[in-house]
XYZ file of C-alpha atoms in Angstrom:
704
model
C -24.216 5.137 -68.234
C -22.079 7.335 -70.447
C -19.073 5.232 -69.530
C -20.890 2.059 -70.519
C -21.858 3.553 -73.863
C -18.285 4.543 -74.570
C -17.161 1.103 -73.524
C -19.599 -0.486 -75.950
C -18.706 1.955 -78.740
C -14.940 1.538 -78.884
C -14.880 -2.209 -79.479
C -17.240 -1.780 -82.447
C -15.050 1.014 -83.856
C -11.895 -1.056 -83.538
C -13.616 -4.010 -85.156
C -14.757 -1.806 -88.031
C -11.254 -0.449 -88.524
C -9.742 -3.953 -88.605
C -12.260 -5.083 -91.100
C -11.594 -1.989 -93.178
C -7.837 -2.555 -93.142
C -8.268 -6.156 -94.122
C -10.509 -5.192 -97.000
C -8.037 -2.550 -98.176
C -5.187 -5.079 -98.048
C -7.170 -7.595 -100.074
C -8.093 -4.910 -102.485
C -4.464 -3.730 -102.844
C -3.244 -7.268 -103.263
C -5.766 -7.952 -105.951
C -4.802 -4.759 -107.685
C -1.077 -5.510 -107.395
C -1.664 -9.020 -108.656
C -3.663 -7.778 -111.564
C -1.050 -5.197 -112.426
C 1.981 -7.554 -111.768
C 3.564 -5.356 -109.069
C 6.282 -7.001 -106.802
C 5.118 -7.634 -103.340
C 5.595 -9.626 -100.084
C 2.921 -12.191 -99.660
C 4.190 -13.662 -96.281
C 5.530 -11.324 -93.656
C 7.865 -12.410 -90.800
C 6.475 -12.470 -87.240
C 7.964 -11.951 -83.804
C 9.992 -14.906 -82.566
C 11.605 -15.943 -79.310
C 14.583 -18.207 -79.174
C 16.511 -19.613 -76.293
C 20.136 -18.843 -76.495
C 22.164 -21.376 -78.489
C 19.046 -22.518 -80.324
C 17.920 -21.728 -83.903
C 15.053 -19.628 -85.201
C 13.572 -19.027 -88.689
C 11.971 -15.787 -89.855
C 9.657 -16.367 -92.867
C 9.460 -14.084 -95.927
C 7.720 -14.945 -99.247
C 7.573 -12.596 -102.218
C 5.719 -12.539 -105.533
C 6.388 -10.876 -108.902
C 9.777 -9.915 -107.573
C 11.768 -7.633 -109.794
C 14.222 -6.116 -107.324
C 16.665 -7.776 -104.918
C 15.558 -9.361 -101.606
C 17.565 -8.730 -98.385
C 17.120 -8.897 -94.604
C 17.883 -6.103 -92.215
C 18.550 -6.303 -88.452
C 17.880 -3.244 -86.508
C 17.684 -1.388 -89.874
C 21.125 -2.607 -90.888
C 21.321 -4.778 -94.048
C 22.695 -8.280 -93.747
C 23.549 -8.803 -97.456
C 21.974 -9.709 -100.808
C 23.293 -13.248 -101.245
C 21.475 -16.144 -99.777
C 24.530 -17.459 -97.926
C 25.049 -14.216 -96.011
C 28.736 -14.947 -95.791
C 29.369 -12.036 -93.479
C 27.270 -13.758 -90.844
C 28.276 -17.391 -90.519
C 25.319 -18.292 -88.341
C 22.834 -16.620 -90.697
C 21.531 -17.966 -94.044
C 18.521 -17.508 -96.338
C 16.664 -20.694 -96.981
C 13.612 -21.798 -98.935
C 12.701 -22.216 -102.615
C 13.729 -19.202 -104.562
C 11.443 -20.306 -107.396
C 8.537 -20.147 -105.048
C 9.714 -16.775 -103.767
C 10.816 -18.078 -100.318
C 13.476 -15.966 -98.598
C 13.383 -17.292 -95.042
C 16.128 -16.140 -92.594
C 17.657 -18.966 -90.540
C 19.549 -17.971 -87.420
C 21.607 -20.724 -85.805
C 23.113 -20.850 -82.279
C 21.296 -17.721 -81.321
C 23.025 -15.330 -78.997
C 22.228 -12.006 -77.494
C 23.706 -10.363 -80.597
C 20.814 -11.758 -82.557
C 18.317 -10.030 -80.388
C 16.676 -7.277 -82.439
C 14.097 -6.169 -85.007
C 14.219 -7.804 -88.455
C 12.655 -6.797 -91.856
C 12.449 -8.520 -95.252
C 12.877 -5.979 -98.089
C 12.621 -5.937 -101.927
C 14.685 -3.221 -103.506
C 13.094 -0.789 -105.907
C 13.697 -0.766 -109.710
C 13.063 1.672 -112.419
C 9.614 0.319 -112.875
C 8.866 -1.061 -109.385
C 8.827 0.566 -106.048
C 10.630 -0.962 -103.066
C 8.716 -3.139 -100.608
C 9.313 -3.700 -96.838
C 7.783 -6.411 -94.714
C 6.287 -5.885 -91.337
C 8.994 -5.676 -88.657
C 9.529 -8.820 -86.631
C 11.245 -8.870 -83.273
C 13.550 -11.706 -82.364
C 13.923 -12.120 -78.631
C 16.810 -14.221 -77.492
C 15.942 -15.802 -74.146
C 18.686 -16.170 -71.551
C 18.157 -18.268 -68.395
C 19.175 -16.518 -65.132
C 21.910 -17.613 -62.833
C 21.138 -19.716 -59.768
C 19.261 -17.540 -57.234
C 20.834 -16.729 -53.879
C 19.384 -15.662 -50.523
C 21.245 -13.060 -48.572
C 22.848 -14.354 -45.341
C 22.110 -17.958 -46.254
C 22.323 -20.747 -45.294
C 21.217 -19.430 -41.871
C 19.392 -16.162 -41.533
C 19.493 -14.733 -38.008
C 16.527 -12.557 -37.158
C 15.029 -11.108 -33.978
C 11.547 -11.883 -32.826
C 9.046 -9.151 -33.421
C 11.262 -7.040 -35.681
C 10.343 -6.789 -39.371
C 12.917 -8.386 -41.626
C 13.252 -8.526 -45.447
C 14.426 -11.901 -46.711
C 16.209 -11.126 -49.984
C 16.584 -13.447 -52.970
C 18.734 -12.340 -55.939
C 18.962 -13.668 -59.520
C 21.188 -12.159 -62.218
C 21.719 -12.217 -66.025
C 18.310 -13.399 -67.031
C 16.516 -12.390 -70.166
C 13.932 -11.624 -69.305
C 14.248 -11.296 -65.531
C 12.854 -14.384 -63.823
C 9.719 -14.546 -61.727
C 10.422 -15.149 -57.987
C 8.198 -17.141 -55.617
C 8.632 -17.860 -51.913
C 8.047 -21.128 -50.092
C 8.245 -21.949 -46.365
C 8.600 -25.589 -45.417
C 7.240 -26.493 -48.882
C 4.225 -24.193 -48.678
C 3.759 -21.391 -51.222
C 3.572 -18.056 -49.446
C 1.368 -15.144 -50.272
C 3.000 -12.837 -47.795
C 4.205 -9.383 -48.531
C 6.748 -9.630 -51.331
C 7.929 -7.467 -54.170
C 10.590 -7.472 -56.882
C 13.108 -4.994 -58.166
C 14.267 -5.498 -61.805
C 17.300 -3.702 -63.216
C 18.626 -3.844 -66.814
C 22.313 -4.312 -67.330
C 24.484 -2.023 -69.404
C 24.046 -4.147 -72.564
C 20.395 -3.261 -72.446
C 19.364 -6.882 -72.734
C 20.152 -8.861 -69.586
C 18.195 -8.173 -66.432
C 18.804 -8.699 -62.744
C 16.041 -9.200 -60.175
C 15.894 -8.833 -56.425
C 12.928 -10.464 -54.666
C 12.070 -9.484 -51.105
C 9.654 -11.019 -48.632
C 8.911 -9.082 -45.455
C 8.316 -11.120 -42.327
C 7.753 -10.386 -38.634
C 9.473 -13.399 -37.139
C 8.267 -15.123 -34.014
C 9.562 -17.876 -31.821
C 7.461 -20.300 -33.876
C 9.440 -19.402 -37.036
C 12.692 -20.573 -35.502
C 14.235 -23.351 -37.644
C 11.869 -22.973 -40.573
C 13.220 -23.386 -44.139
C 12.669 -20.502 -46.517
C 12.929 -21.335 -50.255
C 13.337 -18.921 -53.174
C 12.364 -20.182 -56.653
C 13.228 -18.377 -59.915
C 11.944 -19.163 -63.414
C 11.769 -17.402 -66.824
C 10.847 -18.529 -70.400
C 14.391 -19.753 -70.999
C 13.958 -22.365 -68.307
C 11.971 -25.552 -68.419
C 12.100 -25.911 -64.581
C 12.650 -23.482 -61.739
C 15.906 -22.723 -60.033
C 15.824 -22.619 -56.233
C 17.815 -21.861 -53.141
C 17.016 -22.283 -49.418
C 17.961 -20.828 -46.046
C 17.182 -21.714 -42.419
C 15.675 -19.106 -40.140
C 17.392 -18.626 -36.796
C 15.099 -16.554 -34.575
C 16.460 -14.768 -31.542
C 13.685 -14.331 -28.993
C 13.387 -13.087 -25.480
C 12.643 -15.555 -22.699
C 9.303 -17.318 -22.611
C 8.729 -17.673 -18.851
C 6.767 -20.154 -16.784
C 6.312 -19.733 -13.021
C 5.460 -22.508 -10.582
C 4.463 -22.082 -6.918
C 4.530 -24.443 -3.975
C 2.149 -24.777 -2.218
C -0.187 -23.571 -4.953
C -3.329 -23.018 -2.845
C -4.611 -22.545 0.715
C -1.667 -20.524 1.926
C -2.035 -19.117 5.429
C 0.140 -16.689 7.320
C 3.726 -17.754 8.133
C 3.761 -20.407 5.409
C 7.040 -20.934 3.553
C 6.361 -20.462 -0.162
C 8.724 -21.505 -2.968
C 8.654 -19.993 -6.444
C 10.482 -21.453 -9.438
C 10.987 -19.548 -12.664
C 11.868 -21.317 -15.933
C 12.343 -19.874 -19.399
C 12.764 -20.891 -23.029
C 15.040 -18.309 -24.601
C 17.381 -17.806 -27.584
C 20.038 -16.982 -26.587
C 19.952 -18.344 -23.043
C 18.913 -16.314 -20.032
C 21.721 -14.218 -18.627
C 20.082 -13.026 -15.387
C 17.020 -13.467 -13.188
C 15.206 -10.940 -11.012
C 12.415 -11.308 -8.453
C 10.013 -8.568 -7.381
C 7.267 -8.233 -4.775
C 4.840 -5.465 -5.611
C 7.467 -3.792 -7.754
C 10.199 -3.948 -5.096
C 13.204 -6.055 -6.044
C 13.873 -9.052 -3.804
C 16.628 -11.053 -5.500
C 18.856 -11.027 -8.585
C 20.681 -14.313 -8.452
C 18.587 -17.412 -8.896
C 15.666 -19.057 -10.590
C 14.310 -19.903 -7.130
C 12.684 -17.633 -4.549
C 11.556 -18.535 -1.035
C 9.442 -16.268 1.157
C 7.396 -16.584 4.329
C 3.830 -15.436 3.790
C 2.584 -12.436 5.710
C -0.864 -10.972 6.159
C 0.062 -7.776 4.355
C 1.298 -9.802 1.353
C -2.283 -10.696 0.428
C -3.185 -9.322 -2.988
C 0.415 -8.419 -3.748
C 2.230 -9.717 -6.812
C 5.349 -11.858 -7.018
C 7.051 -11.307 -10.360
C 9.875 -13.230 -12.006
C 11.903 -11.494 -14.687
C 14.180 -13.381 -17.113
C 16.677 -11.396 -19.190
C 18.773 -12.222 -22.269
C 20.431 -10.149 -24.997
C 17.153 -9.823 -26.908
C 15.077 -8.518 -24.047
C 13.279 -9.445 -20.862
C 10.042 -11.175 -20.025
C 8.141 -11.312 -16.759
C 5.676 -13.697 -15.243
C 3.528 -12.723 -12.282
C 1.694 -14.530 -9.521
C -0.896 -12.841 -7.304
C -0.619 -13.906 -3.678
C -3.712 -15.239 -1.949
C -2.844 -15.338 1.743
C -5.513 -16.485 4.167
C -5.530 -14.599 7.471
C -7.836 -14.021 10.393
C -10.089 -10.948 10.566
C -8.617 -7.584 11.499
C -9.799 -4.010 11.650
C -8.598 -1.845 8.806
C -8.922 1.123 11.128
C -10.227 1.451 14.615
C -13.997 2.086 14.678
C -14.929 5.602 15.659
C -17.538 6.618 18.161
C -20.571 8.354 16.676
C -22.516 11.209 18.196
C -26.125 11.895 17.336
C -29.158 13.830 18.474
C -31.997 12.298 20.372
C -34.633 11.660 17.700
C -32.041 11.860 14.935
C -30.359 9.265 12.719
C -26.989 7.515 13.054
C -24.725 5.031 11.303
C -22.012 2.966 12.996
C -19.129 1.770 10.845
C -16.817 -1.156 11.393
C -14.320 -1.607 8.557
C -12.776 -5.074 8.709
C -10.513 -7.127 6.506
C -9.760 -10.802 6.307
C -9.287 -13.687 3.925
C -11.686 -15.367 3.600
C -13.995 -12.370 3.922
C -15.152 -12.260 7.555
C -18.773 -12.260 8.682
C -19.692 -9.142 10.646
C -22.384 -8.949 13.326
C -23.393 -6.180 15.736
C -24.307 -6.601 19.402
C -25.500 -4.427 22.231
C -25.419 -6.251 25.510
C -27.180 -9.563 24.905
C -29.014 -8.237 21.863
C -27.739 -9.245 18.437
C -28.812 -7.274 15.393
C -30.053 -9.274 12.370
C -27.554 -7.852 9.897
C -24.284 -9.150 8.527
C -22.428 -6.160 7.216
C -19.922 -3.664 8.576
C -22.473 -0.830 8.761
C -25.202 -0.503 11.378
C -27.710 2.144 10.326
C -30.528 3.484 12.475
C -33.167 4.470 9.953
C -35.696 5.411 12.604
C -35.573 8.207 15.163
C -33.097 7.481 17.961
C -34.417 6.949 21.473
C -32.639 7.008 24.817
C -32.379 3.226 24.685
C -30.403 3.380 21.458
C -27.478 5.225 22.988
C -24.726 3.208 24.579
C -21.999 0.724 23.752
C -22.182 -1.500 20.669
C -19.828 -4.328 19.779
C -18.743 -5.114 16.223
C -17.704 -8.774 15.872
C -15.887 -9.994 12.734
C -15.303 -13.735 12.401
C -14.175 -16.389 9.947
C -12.935 -19.942 10.153
C -9.521 -18.512 11.147
C -10.693 -16.560 14.204
C -12.596 -13.493 15.315
C -12.032 -9.950 16.566
C -14.322 -7.399 18.137
C -14.352 -3.720 18.987
C -16.622 -1.455 20.986
C -18.283 1.523 19.336
C -20.036 4.195 21.356
C -23.249 5.815 20.144
C -23.117 9.072 22.078
C -25.914 11.535 22.668
C -25.261 15.136 21.813
C -25.651 17.593 24.657
C -24.127 20.385 26.690
C -20.494 19.944 27.735
C -19.359 19.321 31.294
C -15.992 20.315 32.726
C -14.301 17.463 34.588
C -10.912 16.840 36.107
C -8.987 18.171 39.078
C -10.014 21.678 40.165
C -6.935 22.088 42.391
C -3.625 21.993 40.557
C -0.106 22.774 41.701
C 3.068 24.423 40.487
C 6.236 25.622 42.148
C 7.268 29.227 41.837
C 9.745 29.735 39.020
C 8.601 26.589 37.179
C 6.311 26.372 34.190
C 2.726 25.793 35.340
C 0.583 23.331 33.416
C -3.144 23.724 34.102
C -5.372 21.039 32.573
C -9.071 21.434 31.813
C -10.804 18.228 30.781
C -14.337 18.099 29.459
C -17.006 15.586 28.561
C -18.464 16.987 25.370
C -20.553 15.350 22.661
C -20.021 16.671 20.078
C -16.447 17.873 20.426
C -16.131 21.417 21.741
C -16.059 24.267 19.284
C -13.987 26.324 21.643
C -12.304 26.165 25.027
C -11.673 29.548 26.612
C -9.383 30.478 29.476
C -9.895 33.586 31.595
C -8.881 35.034 34.891
C -11.258 37.303 36.669
C -13.173 39.089 33.947
C -10.317 39.073 31.435
C -9.737 36.505 28.745
C -6.231 35.082 28.715
C -4.643 36.030 25.400
C -2.208 33.386 24.190
C -1.629 34.627 20.655
C 1.716 36.388 20.536
C 2.244 35.840 24.260
C 5.669 34.784 25.492
C 4.306 33.358 28.772
C 0.861 31.937 28.038
C 0.124 29.168 25.546
C -2.622 26.567 25.077
C -2.690 23.131 23.562
C -5.704 20.893 22.970
C -6.055 17.138 22.526
C -9.126 14.996 21.942
C -10.411 12.596 24.555
C -12.786 9.690 23.991
C -15.781 11.781 25.004
C -14.522 15.299 24.823
C -11.372 17.347 24.729
C -8.615 18.480 27.037
C -7.121 21.974 26.992
C -3.768 22.658 28.618
C -2.854 26.178 29.658
C 0.902 26.604 30.108
C 2.322 29.550 32.037
C 6.075 29.979 31.855
C 8.155 30.986 34.880
C 5.257 31.535 37.236
C 5.490 33.928 40.187
C 3.322 34.739 43.193
C 0.846 36.839 41.248
C 0.052 33.872 38.974
C -1.430 31.752 41.754
C -5.163 31.810 42.140
C -8.320 31.097 40.147
C -8.498 30.334 36.422
C -11.790 29.979 34.588
C -12.054 27.264 31.934
C -15.144 27.563 29.711
C -16.068 24.803 27.240
C -18.497 25.564 24.411
C -20.101 23.200 21.913
C -23.119 23.397 19.627
C -25.459 22.517 22.488
C -24.314 24.844 25.228
C -21.439 25.597 27.521
C -19.979 24.823 30.924
C -17.275 26.465 32.989
C -15.298 25.735 36.117
C -12.821 27.539 38.351
C -9.467 25.745 38.541
C -7.299 26.867 41.447
C -3.545 27.054 40.872
C -1.801 26.507 44.216
C 1.829 26.952 45.093
C 3.608 23.630 45.424
C 6.068 22.978 48.288
C 8.315 19.932 48.060
C 8.943 17.892 51.277
C 12.598 17.317 52.143
C 12.168 13.571 52.768
C 9.524 12.712 50.216
C 8.319 13.795 46.848
C 4.894 14.797 48.224
C 3.540 18.221 47.417
C 1.449 20.342 49.748
C -0.346 23.631 49.779
C 1.828 26.565 50.805
C 1.533 27.320 54.594
C 2.464 30.662 56.214
C 5.811 30.736 58.005
C 4.205 31.558 61.371
C 2.163 28.358 61.167
C 5.250 26.364 60.286
C 7.224 27.749 63.236
C 4.310 27.166 65.614
C 4.095 23.597 64.481
C 7.819 23.065 64.941
C 7.931 24.469 68.465
C 4.701 22.708 69.398
C 6.179 19.442 68.248
C 9.308 20.043 70.316
C 7.152 20.714 73.412
C 5.276 17.447 72.944
C 8.558 15.581 72.650
C 9.821 17.128 75.945
C 6.609 16.141 77.775
C 6.881 12.561 76.499
C 10.493 12.338 77.656
C 9.552 13.588 81.200
C 6.722 11.052 81.431
C 9.071 8.232 80.417
C 11.623 9.268 83.086
C 8.963 9.314 85.881
C 7.635 5.958 84.684
C 11.078 4.344 84.726
C 11.782 5.606 88.246
C 8.488 4.213 89.566
C 9.164 0.895 87.920
C 12.573 0.575 89.632
C 11.026 1.318 93.081
C 8.360 -1.358 92.591
C 10.966 -3.942 91.599
C 13.010 -3.251 94.788
C 9.946 -3.697 97.087
C 9.039 -6.937 95.385
C 12.554 -8.285 95.907
C 12.443 -7.683 99.725
C 9.141 -9.453 100.076
C 10.411 -12.450 98.131
C 13.450 -12.725 100.476
C 11.287 -12.819 103.652
C 8.977 -15.456 102.197
C 11.928 -17.638 101.328
C 13.188 -17.568 104.989
C 9.775 -18.455 106.427
C 9.414 -21.371 104.057
C 12.819 -22.664 105.148
C 11.841 -22.543 108.875
C 8.615 -24.387 108.159
C 10.465 -27.135 106.362
C 12.728 -27.606 109.409
C 9.691 -28.002 111.739
C 8.269 -30.678 109.448
C 11.489 -32.631 109.531
C 11.483 -32.594 113.370
C 7.943 -34.019 113.478
C 8.907 -36.790 111.060
C 11.912 -37.773 113.230
C 9.504 -38.412 116.186
C 7.193 -40.452 114.025
C 4.325 -38.030 113.969
C 2.819 -35.917 111.299
C 2.940 -32.158 111.372
C -0.624 -30.952 110.998
C 0.707 -27.670 109.681
C -1.194 -24.512 110.089
C -2.228 -22.587 107.063
C 0.540 -20.431 105.642
C -0.107 -16.873 106.590
C -0.781 -14.310 103.887
C 0.628 -11.142 105.062
C -0.888 -7.825 104.202
C 2.475 -6.331 103.394
C 3.126 -9.059 100.821
C -0.152 -8.473 99.119
C 0.272 -4.748 99.420
C 3.346 -5.037 97.223
C 1.432 -6.853 94.542
C -2.152 -5.694 94.735
C -2.550 -2.262 96.104
C -3.470 1.329 95.341
C -0.804 3.726 96.445
C -0.981 7.510 96.555
C -0.174 7.839 92.851
C -3.065 5.647 91.850
C -5.298 7.491 94.253
C -4.847 10.573 92.088
C -6.589 8.871 89.162
C -9.852 9.843 90.660
C -9.085 13.453 90.045
C -8.069 13.013 86.394
C -10.618 14.233 83.862
C -10.546 13.300 80.211
C -8.672 15.580 77.860
C -10.968 18.145 76.352
C -10.297 20.716 73.723
C -12.977 23.341 73.239
C -12.593 26.231 70.878
C -14.451 29.503 70.670
C -17.648 27.968 69.319
C -17.832 25.699 72.371
C -18.031 22.509 70.212
C -16.141 19.467 71.501
C -13.857 17.576 69.183
C -15.591 15.071 67.008
C -13.538 12.077 68.089
C -12.798 13.126 71.721
C -9.118 13.623 71.011
C -9.135 17.258 70.202
C -8.452 19.164 67.049
C -11.145 20.340 64.674
C -11.679 22.907 61.975
C -13.088 26.312 62.652
C -15.961 26.899 60.251
C -15.994 30.650 60.283
C -17.558 32.745 57.558
C -18.926 29.666 55.855
C -15.398 28.623 54.889
C -14.502 25.026 55.437
C -10.880 25.286 54.403
C -8.253 25.465 57.172
C -6.165 28.038 55.331
C -5.112 31.598 55.756
C -8.149 33.796 55.239
C -6.569 36.075 52.733
C -8.764 37.039 49.846
C -6.785 34.864 47.405
C -7.391 31.743 49.537
C -11.117 32.067 49.916
C -13.521 29.702 48.206
C -13.694 30.417 44.454
C -16.645 32.499 43.470
C -18.608 31.948 40.271
C -17.734 34.337 37.486
C -21.032 35.710 36.164
C -19.359 36.906 32.959
C -19.699 33.340 31.611
C -23.240 32.834 32.855
C -25.231 30.520 30.597
C -27.773 29.371 33.130
C -25.295 26.963 34.672
C -24.941 27.203 38.459
C -21.456 26.071 39.510
C -21.169 23.683 42.408
C -19.453 25.761 45.055
C -18.943 22.707 47.212
C -17.488 20.042 44.913
C -17.331 16.509 46.081
C -13.578 16.404 46.392
C -13.713 19.210 48.986
C -15.872 17.272 51.436
C -19.283 18.129 52.682
C -20.329 21.803 53.121
C -19.789 23.595 56.446
C -22.520 23.549 59.040
C -25.106 26.277 58.948
C -25.165 29.050 61.509
C -27.979 27.408 63.426
C -25.546 24.869 64.794
C -24.457 26.308 68.199
C -22.745 25.122 71.288
C -26.101 24.237 72.883
C -26.786 21.224 70.683
C -23.736 19.479 71.985
C -24.423 20.055 75.722
C -21.733 20.140 78.338
C -18.787 17.808 77.979
C -19.188 14.441 79.629
C -17.704 13.960 83.106
C -15.463 10.933 83.520
C -14.991 9.521 87.033
C -12.642 6.805 88.126
C -12.929 4.919 91.409
C -10.023 3.983 93.601
C -8.457 0.605 92.893
C -8.381 -1.337 96.153
C -8.195 -4.877 97.491
C -9.261 -6.487 100.694
C -6.199 -7.823 102.477
């Protein structure tokens, strides 16, 4: 409010002062008039004149006593009215009426200044000076110019000052900017400088632009005008914009691209200057640097990737991208994992699939299909025995289908599986494997021998390695450069969160056969030698039997030959008798041909050798327990001491005993399936078999 009051006060004060000055002037004039004092009744005023034109400064005096003269910039021009020292100046008007007007012809910059009309003082009158009057000589500027015209080269996106210059104006002209005939109100400013004569002025007008491709070819116009001009002066320039490539990218085929489809990409660009090079990228990896065209064969893994074209010129580079949409049949992102759970617990099966279009996922168990269509099968209720088993995840689309099995496994105690008899040759590295069914995976698999745990850490001979199985884990114990003391029993104990199981794995010395790659248990040398000599004895017996048989066969063939010769002679004699009867015209009644006993005896008979068959008894082989062989051909195992293995009864070869140091309530099966059925109990004696059967053979005979 104080500001408003001050604002209202000052105009009234100024108005009062003006009125007061006017009243004082009127009063002084009246006084001077009444007293007859010389005075100036018309004062000159400021004037502007265009160069080479004329201007008049008015001055009228009254009751003049002294001399009237004009001054320019406080320098007197002369007392005579002709002002002979200044040919272009003269005083005009009626002297009688007190008119002393200054006439300036063909004005020039020299005439520019401050003028006064003066009356000199006298002995009785004081001197009088008029109000100063400024004469401004107006000078039109030169034609404006635009820097770098007629064509201004600019770069897109970079600020540029378009500069228009105009010199020697008085005053400096006003500059305006026009683009394609339209007045611009963009950022512009002017810089005015005064020349050394202190009168003429130069001006520089600037308009700041940020050129774009759309400004290319536009006409920029600079107009300059000052009071000395009746119309503006102008100049123009064309804008030449350098811009980086403006890229367009076309694709064929544009849609519904499946795997193994040939795709063509074409890159075009509008650029100034022209494009100097092209580059193609797939997912940021450069593919080509030579052409506007790119050809690729679509792949499943290309889906979602980006093909990018890059065009380059001297201004810069521009890219255009295209996101690939490749249709492909369903696939599994990763193989589904089996899930273990507790009876009565909760479980979730996952099946992560991918495909384009997005595949539909269903779950099956046997013939049952679950009413969901998502890659996750969640059991929100308590699991029952019926829930465990094999599930199938099926993902399908219009391009095909895939499926995988997922096991829902029940948590429980582990069970050691695998071969409990393993082999290694002395001097080799032994590899003993212990496989286990364990859901969940074992926390620990321990190896021991006897009552001592096998320490593998820091050991140069013993090491272990584990690998996961589908339903458990396998541990491999490696023993380097094994020797005789390393053979025997090794305890493998598997422990998980639900319990433990252990088994004795027997490491047996391996012996390689000379003719085959088979491996066998090691056999004592005495047994080997006995077998060799026994085999040789059997071979000798067979050879003797063959010799006797061959001799008997030769004897039989000789007897048969004699009989055949006699029969042939008899038949010949009979034929002769028949011919004699026919020559007499009668028929030979012919007696029956005799069958001789000796002939038949050579073909059907039982000689002394065959008579001995009656004394032959079947081969029997009875051991100490009195039991006959099972199949009647001899050879059986001696089940002594409850041991069913036909091996040397050294302590290291006896049946493995259960190591109670790992007792968890589990009773090991001392008679595994792979070892056959258990040995007979002691109640089986020789009596249950009875005496061996007696085989009799009758004599082979014929009635001759």
